[in-house]
CSV table of C-alpha atoms and ligand atoms in Angstrom, one decimal:
chain,number,residue,atom,x,y,z
A,126,MET,CA,31.1,-8.2,6.8
A,127,THR,CA,30.5,-4.6,8.0
A,128,VAL,CA,31.1,-2.0,5.3
A,129,SER,CA,31.1,1.7,5.6
A,130,LEU,CA,29.2,4.1,3.3
A,131,CYS,CA,30.6,7.0,5.3
A,132,GLY,CA,29.3,10.3,4.0
A,133,ARG,CA,27.9,8.8,0.8
A,134,LYS,CA,24.6,10.5,-0.2
A,135,VAL,CA,21.6,8.3,-0.8
A,136,PHE,CA,18.4,9.0,-2.5
A,137,VAL,CA,15.5,6.5,-2.3
A,138,ARG,CA,12.5,6.7,-4.6
A,139,THR,CA,9.4,4.7,-3.9
A,140,PHE,CA,6.8,3.4,-6.3
A,141,GLY,CA,3.7,1.4,-5.0
A,142,CYS,CA,2.0,0.5,-1.8
A,143,GLN,CA,2.4,1.3,1.9
A,144,MET,CA,4.5,-1.9,2.2
A,145,ASN,CA,6.9,-0.4,-0.2
A,146,GLU,CA,6.9,2.9,1.6
A,147,ASN,CA,7.8,1.0,4.8
A,148,ASP,CA,10.5,-1.1,2.9
A,149,SER,CA,12.0,2.2,1.7
A,150,GLU,CA,12.2,3.3,5.4
A,151,HIS,CA,14.1,0.1,6.0
A,152,ILE,CA,16.4,0.6,2.9
A,153,ALA,CA,17.2,4.1,4.0
A,154,GLY,CA,17.6,2.9,7.6
A,155,VAL,CA,20.2,0.2,6.8
A,156,LEU,CA,22.2,2.6,4.5
A,157,LEU,CA,22.2,5.4,7.1
A,158,ARG,CA,23.3,3.0,9.8
A,159,ALA,CA,26.3,2.1,7.5
A,160,GLY,CA,27.2,5.8,7.5
A,161,ALA,CA,25.4,7.2,4.5
A,162,VAL,CA,23.5,10.5,4.6
A,163,ARG,CA,20.3,11.3,2.9
A,164,THR,CA,19.7,13.6,0.0
A,165,ASP,CA,16.4,14.6,-1.5
A,166,ARG,CA,17.7,15.0,-5.0
A,167,PRO,CA,19.0,12.2,-7.3
A,168,GLU,CA,21.2,14.8,-9.0
A,169,SER,CA,23.4,15.0,-5.9
A,170,ALA,CA,23.3,11.3,-4.9
A,171,ASP,CA,26.2,8.8,-4.8
A,172,VAL,CA,23.7,6.0,-4.4
A,173,VAL,CA,20.1,5.9,-5.9
A,174,ILE,CA,17.8,3.1,-4.9
A,175,VAL,CA,14.5,2.8,-6.7
A,176,ASN,CA,11.9,0.7,-4.8
A,177,THR,CA,9.6,-0.7,-7.4
A,178,CYS,CA,6.0,-2.0,-7.9
A,179,ALA,CA,5.1,-4.8,-10.3
A,180,VAL,CA,1.4,-5.1,-9.5
A,181,ARG,CA,0.1,-3.7,-12.7
A,182,ARG,CA,1.6,-3.2,-16.1
A,183,LYS,CA,1.3,0.5,-15.8
A,184,SER,CA,3.3,0.5,-12.5
A,185,GLU,CA,6.1,-1.2,-14.3
A,186,GLU,CA,6.0,1.1,-17.3
A,187,LYS,CA,6.2,4.1,-15.0
A,188,LEU,CA,9.4,2.6,-13.5
A,189,TYR,CA,11.1,2.1,-16.8
A,190,SER,CA,10.6,5.7,-17.9
A,191,TYR,CA,11.9,6.8,-14.5
A,192,LEU,CA,15.0,4.5,-14.9
A,193,GLY,CA,15.5,6.0,-18.4
A,194,ARG,CA,15.7,9.5,-16.8
A,195,LEU,CA,18.2,8.2,-14.2
A,196,SER,CA,20.4,6.6,-17.0
A,197,ARG,CA,20.7,10.0,-18.6
A,198,LEU,CA,21.6,11.5,-15.3
A,199,LYS,CA,24.2,8.8,-14.7
A,200,ARG,CA,26.0,9.6,-18.0
A,201,LYS,CA,26.6,13.1,-16.6
A,202,ARG,CA,27.6,12.1,-13.1
A,203,PRO,CA,28.2,8.5,-12.0
A,204,PHE,CA,26.4,6.9,-9.0
A,205,VAL,CA,25.4,3.4,-7.9
A,206,LEU,CA,21.9,2.6,-9.1
A,207,GLY,CA,20.0,-0.1,-7.3
A,208,VAL,CA,16.6,-1.5,-8.3
A,209,ALA,CA,14.8,-2.9,-5.3
A,210,GLY,CA,11.3,-4.4,-4.6
A,211,CYS,CA,8.8,-6.3,-6.6
A,212,VAL,CA,10.1,-5.6,-10.2
A,213,ALA,CA,13.6,-6.6,-9.0
A,214,GLN,CA,12.2,-9.8,-7.6
A,215,VAL,CA,10.3,-10.9,-10.7
A,216,ARG,CA,12.6,-9.6,-13.4
A,217,LYS,CA,15.9,-10.5,-11.6
A,218,ALA,CA,19.1,-10.7,-13.8
A,219,ASP,CA,17.0,-9.7,-16.9
A,220,LEU,CA,17.1,-6.2,-15.5
A,221,LEU,CA,20.9,-6.1,-15.7
A,222,THR,CA,21.0,-7.4,-19.3
A,223,LYS,CA,18.2,-5.1,-20.5
A,224,LEU,CA,19.3,-2.1,-18.5
A,225,PRO,CA,23.1,-2.2,-18.3
A,226,PHE,CA,23.3,1.0,-16.3
A,227,VAL,CA,21.7,-0.8,-13.3
A,228,ASP,CA,24.3,-1.9,-10.7
A,229,VAL,CA,22.3,-3.7,-8.0
A,230,VAL,CA,19.1,-5.8,-8.3
A,231,VAL,CA,17.7,-6.6,-4.8
A,232,GLY,CA,14.4,-8.2,-3.8
A,233,PRO,CA,12.6,-7.7,-0.5
A,234,ASP,CA,14.6,-10.2,1.5
A,235,GLY,CA,18.0,-8.7,0.5
A,236,TYR,CA,17.7,-5.3,2.1
A,237,PRO,CA,19.7,-6.1,5.2
A,238,ASP,CA,22.7,-6.7,2.9
A,239,LEU,CA,22.3,-3.5,0.9
A,240,PRO,CA,25.4,-1.7,2.3
A,241,GLU,CA,27.6,-4.6,1.2
A,242,LEU,CA,25.9,-4.9,-2.2
A,243,VAL,CA,26.3,-1.2,-2.9
A,244,VAL,CA,30.0,-1.2,-2.0
A,245,ARG,CA,30.6,-4.3,-4.2
A,246,ALA,CA,28.6,-2.9,-7.1
A,247,ALA,CA,31.5,-0.5,-7.7
A,248,GLU,CA,33.4,-3.7,-8.8
A,249,ALA,CA,30.7,-5.8,-10.5
A,250,PRO,CA,26.9,-5.7,-10.8
A,251,GLU,CA,25.0,-7.8,-8.2
A,252,VAL,CA,21.7,-9.6,-8.2
A,253,ARG,CA,20.2,-10.7,-4.8
A,254,THR,CA,16.7,-12.0,-5.1
A,255,GLU,CA,16.4,-15.2,-3.2
A,256,LEU,CA,13.2,-15.2,-1.1
A,257,GLY,CA,13.6,-17.1,2.2
A,258,PRO,CA,10.9,-19.0,4.1
A,259,VAL,CA,11.2,-16.9,7.2
A,260,TRP,CA,10.9,-13.3,8.0
A,261,ARG,CA,14.1,-11.4,7.6
A,262,GLU,CA,13.6,-8.7,10.1
A,263,ILE,CA,15.1,-5.2,10.1
A,264,GLY,CA,14.8,-3.9,13.6
A,265,ALA,CA,12.8,-0.8,14.4
A,266,GLU,CA,16.1,0.9,15.4
A,267,ALA,CA,17.3,0.7,11.7
A,268,THR,CA,14.0,2.1,10.3
A,269,ALA,CA,14.4,5.7,9.1
A,270,ARG,CA,10.7,6.7,9.5
A,271,GLU,CA,9.3,9.4,7.2
A,272,ASN,CA,6.8,10.5,9.8
A,273,PRO,CA,7.4,9.8,13.5
A,274,TRP,CA,3.7,10.6,14.3
A,275,SER,CA,2.4,7.8,12.0
A,276,ALA,CA,4.4,4.6,12.1
A,277,PHE,CA,4.1,1.7,9.7
A,278,VAL,CA,4.6,-1.6,11.5
A,279,PRO,CA,4.8,-4.7,9.3
A,280,VAL,CA,3.2,-7.8,10.7
A,281,MET,CA,3.4,-10.2,7.8
A,282,GLU,CA,4.7,-10.4,4.3
A,283,GLY,CA,4.0,-12.4,1.2
A,284,CYS,CA,0.8,-14.1,0.2
A,285,ASP,CA,-0.5,-17.6,-0.3
A,286,ASN,CA,-3.8,-16.7,-2.0
A,287,TYR,CA,-2.7,-16.8,-5.6
A,288,CYS,CA,-5.5,-14.6,-6.9
A,289,ALA,CA,-5.4,-15.4,-10.6
A,290,TYR,CA,-4.4,-11.9,-11.7
A,291,CYS,CA,-1.9,-11.1,-9.0
A,292,ILE,CA,1.9,-11.1,-9.1
A,293,VAL,CA,2.4,-10.6,-5.3
A,294,PRO,CA,2.9,-14.3,-4.4
A,295,PHE,CA,5.8,-14.3,-6.8
A,296,SER,CA,7.3,-10.9,-5.9
A,297,ARG,CA,6.9,-11.3,-2.2
A,298,GLY,CA,6.9,-15.0,-1.8
A,299,ARG,CA,4.9,-17.2,0.6
A,300,GLU,CA,3.2,-15.8,3.8
A,301,LYS,CA,5.7,-15.0,6.5
A,302,PHE,CA,4.6,-13.8,10.0
A,303,ARG,CA,6.6,-11.6,12.3
A,304,PRO,CA,6.7,-12.8,15.9
A,305,LEU,CA,4.2,-11.0,18.1
A,306,ALA,CA,6.8,-9.9,20.7
A,307,ASN,CA,8.8,-8.1,18.0
A,308,ILE,CA,5.7,-6.4,16.6
A,309,LEU,CA,4.8,-5.2,20.1
A,310,ALA,CA,8.4,-4.0,20.8
A,311,GLU,CA,8.3,-2.0,17.6
A,312,VAL,CA,4.9,-0.5,18.5
A,313,ARG,CA,6.2,0.5,21.9
A,314,ALA,CA,9.3,2.0,20.4
A,315,ALA,CA,7.2,4.0,17.9
A,316,ALA,CA,4.9,5.1,20.8
A,317,ALA,CA,7.9,6.3,22.8
A,318,ALA,CA,9.1,8.2,19.7
A,319,GLY,CA,5.7,10.0,19.6
A,320,ALA,CA,3.6,7.9,17.2
A,321,LEU,CA,0.0,8.9,17.3
A,322,GLU,CA,-1.1,6.4,14.7
A,323,ILE,CA,0.1,2.9,14.1
A,324,GLN,CA,-0.5,1.3,10.7
A,325,LEU,CA,-0.1,-2.5,10.7
A,326,LEU,CA,1.0,-3.7,7.3
A,327,GLY,CA,0.9,-6.9,5.3
A,328,GLN,CA,-0.5,-8.2,2.0
A,329,ASN,CA,-3.2,-10.1,4.0
A,330,VAL,CA,-3.0,-9.0,7.6
A,331,ASN,CA,-6.1,-11.0,8.6
A,332,ALA,CA,-4.2,-14.2,8.0
A,333,TYR,CA,-1.7,-13.3,10.8
A,334,ARG,CA,-0.6,-16.0,13.2
A,335,ASP,CA,2.0,-15.5,15.8
A,336,PRO,CA,4.6,-18.2,14.9
A,337,GLY,CA,5.1,-19.0,18.6
A,338,SER,CA,1.6,-19.0,20.1
A,339,GLY,CA,-0.6,-19.2,17.1
A,340,LEU,CA,-2.4,-16.1,18.2
A,341,GLY,CA,-4.5,-14.7,15.3
A,342,PHE,CA,-5.1,-11.2,14.0
A,343,ALA,CA,-7.9,-10.3,16.4
A,344,GLY,CA,-5.5,-11.1,19.3
A,345,LEU,CA,-2.8,-9.0,17.7
A,346,LEU,CA,-5.2,-6.0,17.4
A,347,ASP,CA,-6.1,-6.4,21.1
A,348,ALA,CA,-2.4,-6.5,22.1
A,349,VAL,CA,-1.5,-3.5,19.9
A,350,ALA,CA,-4.5,-1.5,21.3
A,351,ALA,CA,-3.2,-2.2,24.8
A,352,VAL,CA,0.0,-0.3,24.2
A,353,PRO,CA,-0.3,3.1,25.8
A,354,GLY,CA,0.2,6.2,23.5
A,355,PRO,CA,-1.0,5.8,20.0
A,356,ALA,CA,-4.6,7.0,19.6
A,357,TRP,CA,-5.3,5.4,16.2
A,358,ILE,CA,-4.6,1.9,14.9
A,359,ARG,CA,-5.2,1.0,11.3
A,360,PHE,CA,-4.4,-2.1,9.3
A,361,ILE,CA,-4.0,-2.8,5.6
A,362,THR,CA,-4.6,-4.9,3.6
A,363,SER,CA,-7.6,-7.1,4.5
A,364,HIS,CA,-8.9,-10.1,2.6
A,365,PRO,CA,-12.7,-10.7,2.8
A,366,LYS,CA,-12.2,-14.5,3.0
A,367,SER,CA,-9.9,-14.3,6.1
A,368,PHE,CA,-11.9,-11.6,7.9
A,369,GLY,CA,-13.5,-13.6,10.7
A,370,ASP,CA,-16.1,-12.4,13.1
A,371,ASP,CA,-13.4,-12.3,15.8
A,372,ILE,CA,-11.8,-9.5,13.9
A,373,VAL,CA,-15.1,-7.6,13.7
A,374,ARG,CA,-15.4,-8.1,17.5
A,375,ALA,CA,-11.8,-6.8,18.1
A,376,MET,CA,-12.5,-3.7,16.0
A,377,ALA,CA,-15.7,-3.1,17.9
A,378,ALA,CA,-14.0,-3.7,21.3
A,379,SER,CA,-11.4,-0.9,21.0
A,380,PRO,CA,-12.1,2.7,20.2
A,381,LYS,CA,-8.4,3.0,19.2
A,382,VAL,CA,-9.0,0.8,16.1
A,383,CYS,CA,-10.0,3.3,13.5
A,384,ARG,CA,-13.5,3.0,12.0
A,385,ALA,CA,-12.0,2.7,8.6
A,386,LEU,CA,-11.5,-0.4,6.5
A,387,HIS,CA,-9.9,-1.1,3.2
A,388,LEU,CA,-11.7,-4.3,2.0
A,389,PRO,CA,-10.8,-5.2,-1.6
A,390,LEU,CA,-13.9,-6.5,-3.5
A,391,GLN,CA,-12.2,-6.7,-7.0
A,392,SER,CA,-15.6,-7.7,-8.7
A,393,GLY,CA,-19.2,-7.8,-7.7
A,394,SER,CA,-19.9,-10.8,-9.8
A,395,THR,CA,-19.6,-14.2,-8.1
A,396,PRO,CA,-18.6,-16.1,-11.3
A,397,VAL,CA,-15.8,-13.5,-11.9
A,398,LEU,CA,-14.7,-13.8,-8.2
A,399,GLY,CA,-14.6,-17.6,-8.7
A,400,ARG,CA,-12.3,-17.2,-11.8
A,401,MET,CA,-10.2,-14.7,-9.9
A,402,ASN,CA,-9.7,-17.4,-7.2
A,403,ARG,CA,-10.8,-14.9,-4.5
A,404,GLY,CA,-12.4,-17.5,-2.2
A,405,TYR,CA,-15.7,-15.6,-1.5
A,406,THR,CA,-18.9,-14.8,-3.2
A,407,CYS,CA,-20.5,-11.4,-3.7
A,408,GLU,CA,-23.2,-12.4,-1.1
A,409,GLY,CA,-20.5,-13.5,1.4
A,410,TYR,CA,-18.8,-10.1,1.0
A,411,LEU,CA,-22.0,-8.2,1.5
A,412,GLY,CA,-22.8,-10.2,4.5
A,413,LEU,CA,-19.4,-9.3,6.1
A,414,VAL,CA,-20.0,-5.6,5.3
A,415,ALA,CA,-23.5,-5.8,6.9
A,416,ARG,CA,-22.0,-7.4,10.1
A,417,LEU,CA,-19.3,-4.7,10.2
A,418,LYS,CA,-21.7,-1.9,9.8
A,419,GLU,CA,-23.9,-3.3,12.5
A,420,SER,CA,-21.1,-4.1,15.0
A,421,VAL,CA,-18.8,-1.2,14.3
A,422,PRO,CA,-21.1,1.7,13.3
A,423,GLY,CA,-19.8,4.5,11.3
A,424,THR,CA,-17.0,2.5,9.7
A,425,LEU,CA,-16.0,4.0,6.3
A,426,LEU,CA,-15.1,1.4,3.7
A,427,THR,CA,-12.7,1.7,0.8
A,428,THR,CA,-12.0,-0.9,-1.9
A,429,ASP,CA,-10.1,-2.1,-4.9
A,430,ILE,CA,-11.9,-2.9,-8.2
A,431,ILE,CA,-10.5,-4.5,-11.4
A,432,VAL,CA,-12.6,-4.0,-14.5
A,433,GLY,CA,-12.2,-6.1,-17.7
A,434,PHE,CA,-10.9,-9.3,-16.1
A,435,PRO,CA,-11.0,-12.0,-18.8
A,436,GLY,CA,-14.6,-13.1,-19.6
A,437,GLU,CA,-16.2,-10.2,-17.7
A,438,THR,CA,-19.6,-9.6,-19.3
A,439,GLU,CA,-21.6,-6.4,-19.2
A,440,ASP,CA,-23.9,-8.0,-16.6
A,441,ASP,CA,-20.9,-9.0,-14.4
A,442,PHE,CA,-19.7,-5.3,-14.6
A,443,GLN,CA,-23.2,-4.1,-13.6
A,444,ARG,CA,-23.0,-6.3,-10.5
A,445,THR,CA,-19.9,-4.5,-9.5
A,446,CYS,CA,-21.7,-1.1,-10.0
A,447,ASP,CA,-24.6,-2.5,-7.9
A,448,VAL,CA,-22.2,-3.2,-5.0
A,449,LEU,CA,-20.8,0.3,-5.2
A,450,ARG,CA,-24.4,1.6,-4.8
A,451,GLU,CA,-25.2,-0.7,-2.0
A,452,VAL,CA,-22.0,-0.4,0.1
A,453,ARG,CA,-21.4,3.3,-0.6
A,454,TYR,CA,-17.6,3.2,-0.2
A,455,ALA,CA,-15.8,6.4,0.9
A,456,GLY,CA,-13.3,5.8,-1.8
A,457,ILE,CA,-12.3,3.2,-4.4
A,458,PHE,CA,-9.1,2.3,-6.3
A,459,SER,CA,-10.1,1.0,-9.7
A,460,PHE,CA,-7.9,-0.5,-12.4
A,461,ARG,CA,-8.2,-2.0,-15.9
A,462,TYR,CA,-7.1,-5.6,-15.8
A,463,SER,CA,-3.6,-6.1,-17.2
A,464,PRO,CA,-2.0,-9.6,-17.5
A,465,ARG,CA,1.0,-10.1,-15.3
A,466,PRO,CA,3.8,-12.6,-15.7
A,467,LEU,CA,3.8,-15.8,-13.7
A,468,THR,CA,0.1,-15.4,-12.8
A,469,ALA,CA,-2.6,-18.0,-13.6
A,470,ALA,CA,-4.7,-15.5,-15.6
A,471,ALA,CA,-1.7,-14.7,-17.8
A,472,ASP,CA,-2.4,-18.1,-19.5
A,473,ILE,CA,-6.0,-17.1,-20.5
A,474,PRO,CA,-6.8,-14.7,-23.3
A,475,ASP,CA,-7.0,-11.1,-22.3
A,476,ASP,CA,-10.3,-10.9,-24.2
A,477,ILE,CA,-12.0,-7.7,-23.1
A,478,PRO,CA,-11.1,-5.0,-25.7
A,479,LEU,CA,-9.2,-1.9,-24.4
A,480,GLU,CA,-12.1,0.4,-25.3
A,481,VAL,CA,-14.5,-1.7,-23.3
A,482,LYS,CA,-12.2,-1.7,-20.3
A,483,ARG,CA,-11.8,2.0,-20.6
A,484,ARG,CA,-15.5,2.7,-20.8
A,485,ARG,CA,-16.2,0.5,-17.8
A,486,LEU,CA,-13.6,2.2,-15.8
A,487,VAL,CA,-14.9,5.7,-16.7
A,488,GLU,CA,-18.5,4.6,-15.8
A,489,LEU,CA,-17.4,3.0,-12.5
A,490,GLN,CA,-15.5,6.1,-11.5
A,491,ALA,CA,-18.3,8.5,-12.5
A,492,LEU,CA,-20.7,6.4,-10.4
A,493,GLN,CA,-18.4,6.4,-7.4
A,494,LYS,CA,-17.8,10.2,-7.8
A,495,THR,CA,-21.6,10.9,-7.4
A,496,ILE,CA,-21.6,8.6,-4.3
A,497,GLN,CA,-18.7,10.4,-2.7
A,498,VAL,CA,-20.1,13.9,-3.5
A,499,GLU,CA,-23.3,13.0,-1.6
A,500,ALA,CA,-21.5,11.2,1.2
A,501,ASN,CA,-19.0,13.9,1.8
A,502,ARG,CA,-21.7,16.6,1.8
A,503,ALA,CA,-23.1,15.0,5.0
A,504,PHE,CA,-19.9,16.0,6.9
A,505,VAL,CA,-20.4,19.8,6.3
A,506,GLY,CA,-21.1,21.6,9.5
A,507,ARG,CA,-19.5,18.9,11.7
A,508,ASP,CA,-16.4,19.2,13.8
A,509,LEU,CA,-14.0,16.3,13.0
A,510,ARG,CA,-10.8,15.2,14.7
A,511,VAL,CA,-8.0,15.4,12.2
A,512,LEU,CA,-4.4,14.2,12.2
A,513,ALA,CA,-2.5,16.9,10.4
A,514,THR,CA,-0.1,15.4,7.8
A,515,GLY,CA,1.5,18.5,6.2
A,516,PRO,CA,1.0,21.4,3.9
A,517,SER,CA,-2.0,21.0,1.5
A,518,PRO,CA,-0.8,20.0,-1.9
A,519,LYS,CA,-3.8,21.5,-3.7
A,520,GLY,CA,-3.9,24.9,-1.9
A,521,ALA,CA,-7.6,24.2,-1.0
A,522,GLY,CA,-6.6,25.1,2.6
A,523,ARG,CA,-3.2,25.6,4.0
A,524,PHE,CA,-2.8,22.3,5.6
A,525,SER,CA,-3.9,18.7,5.0
A,526,GLY,CA,-4.8,15.9,7.3
A,527,ARG,CA,-6.9,12.7,7.6
A,528,THR,CA,-9.9,11.8,9.7
A,529,GLU,CA,-10.3,8.6,11.7
A,530,GLY,CA,-12.3,7.3,8.7
A,531,ASN,CA,-9.3,8.2,6.5
A,532,LEU,CA,-11.0,11.1,4.7
A,533,VAL,CA,-8.7,13.9,3.4
A,534,VAL,CA,-9.4,17.3,5.0
A,535,ASN,CA,-7.7,20.5,3.7
A,536,PHE,CA,-8.0,23.3,6.3
A,537,ASP,CA,-6.7,26.7,7.4
A,538,ALA,CA,-5.0,26.9,10.8
A,539,PRO,CA,-3.1,29.8,12.5
A,540,THR,CA,0.0,27.7,13.1
A,541,ASP,CA,1.5,24.6,11.4
A,542,PRO,CA,-0.2,21.6,13.1
A,543,THR,CA,1.7,18.9,11.2
A,544,GLY,CA,2.0,15.7,13.2
A,545,ARG,CA,-0.7,16.6,15.7
A,546,PHE,CA,-4.4,16.1,16.3
A,547,LEU,CA,-6.7,19.0,16.0
A,548,THR,CA,-10.4,19.7,15.5
A,549,VAL,CA,-11.5,21.0,12.1
A,550,ARG,CA,-14.9,22.5,11.5
A,551,ILE,CA,-16.0,21.3,8.0
A,552,THR,CA,-17.3,24.1,5.9
A,553,GLY,CA,-17.3,22.4,2.4
A,554,SER,CA,-16.8,19.2,0.5
A,555,GLY,CA,-15.9,17.8,-2.9
A,556,PRO,CA,-15.8,14.3,-4.2
A,557,TYR,CA,-12.3,13.5,-3.0
A,558,SER,CA,-11.9,15.7,0.1
A,559,LEU,CA,-13.4,17.9,2.8
A,560,HIS,CA,-12.3,21.4,3.7
A,561,GLY,CA,-12.7,23.6,6.8
A,562,THR,CA,-11.0,25.6,9.5
A,563,ALA,CA,-9.2,24.7,12.7
A,564,VAL,CA,-11.3,25.4,15.8
B,270,5AD,N1,-4.5,-5.9,-13.3
B,270,5AD,C1,-5.2,-4.9,-12.7
B,270,5AD,N2,-5.2,-4.6,-11.4
B,270,5AD,C2,-4.6,-5.4,-10.6
B,270,5AD,N3,-4.4,-5.4,-9.2
B,270,5AD,C3,-3.6,-6.4,-8.9
B,270,5AD,N4,-3.2,-7.1,-10.0
B,270,5AD,C4,-3.8,-6.5,-11.1
B,270,5AD,C5,-3.8,-6.8,-12.4
B,270,5AD,N5,-3.1,-7.8,-13.0
B,270,5AD,C6,-5.1,-4.5,-8.4
B,270,5AD,C7,-6.0,-5.2,-7.4
B,270,5AD,C8,-5.3,-5.1,-6.1
B,270,5AD,C9,-4.6,-3.8,-6.3
B,270,5AD,C10,-3.5,-3.5,-5.3
B,270,5AD,O1,-4.2,-3.8,-7.6
B,270,5AD,O2,-7.3,-4.5,-7.3
B,270,5AD,O3,-6.1,-5.1,-5.0
B,271,SF4,FE1,-2.5,-10.5,-4.6
B,271,SF4,FE2,-4.7,-11.9,-3.9
B,271,SF4,FE3,-2.6,-12.0,-2.3
B,271,SF4,FE4,-4.0,-9.7,-2.4
B,271,SF4,S1,-4.7,-11.7,-1.6
B,271,SF4,S2,-1.7,-9.9,-2.6
B,271,SF4,S3,-4.7,-9.7,-4.6
B,271,SF4,S4,-2.7,-12.8,-4.4
């Protein structure tokens, strides 16, 4: 059935990761293709879609307070309210019973049907959360990209790893790979539309296999790098256990593959990694980092850390701090463990007291801050190539951008360089960013 949303105003709000940002581009894309128009304010919208993140308890709590605000808004002025994404997928019909002002609940595989669901919601609330075994593609032509110069291109979705703490295998389902030909067609289309940077996306991109030929992630990187146009290629997220030496070689072989890698560690203690079901040891992880640093010199690493996983001793926690000192990450994302529904760890006692989790997080972040202060200082005086991303949010310079290593640079420039490459002379640094002047 084709339905029309002719002239209806849609507002899409995104919580969570890059995969969700890209999904929101798909959500907006299918609704616009059905005739809707965008608005940047929920107050003036006829349709509001909230794309949600379930990964940590805090992400879900933030969502409920946002939905509370929308329900008050809806009392003043009716609109169709859809909850999409990971919380929709794991909470399903419960959302409708607990939050009666929600009209549509739609998981990641339901986005192609959104126009129909939105139209029908006017008659009765709808839940669409079955996850299929194959990739349900939304073509590049229906993707309403936020930034044409930096294109997200999904390559796989879902996860088969079942890390003990992680809800993703339940919210996104099993691993599904997109055919290589379709990925390359999207990369070419993005390049033709002016993309300077391609960001390949998936929960565990290193596991990629082309369903037709069986070609793996290293081959995919080679093929994407061969597409003329984009100067930078990034990929997220990697899993240390699936990061073969062929991928290290593919990174080294192409200067277009950015010397930046997000490589989640989670814990520096091998026993904790074992209980987390991560599939590698601390030594194995450090070995991979050493091979990377040797074969792809200058690579800046970032990571994810969980503190206070059940049974984490002070000594386990200190092993994590040791890894931070050894690897010297350019940035970390660190979280206090929170039990999530459906996961294996939800069945074991959450035995680390909140004060201990808090203290460990503070200590970890303070250590990392000193590492970043030192590391960032080393860039002062250098000229760096920067992709300008927009006005600076902090006013530390007039514009903001990112380096190949994914460092944030705030800088002054005579004209707005958003969406272009430029060279910035670095004149100062802080723990979380560099600053300078366009040259
Ligand atoms: N508790 C805390 N952090 C979590 N993460 C995933 N699940 C949990 C959880 N239950 C973190 C991991 C992951 C990142 C996206 O979120 O570090 O890599
Ligand atoms: Fe979650 Fe582990 Fe899969 Fe990452 S690899 S999405 S942490 S289950």
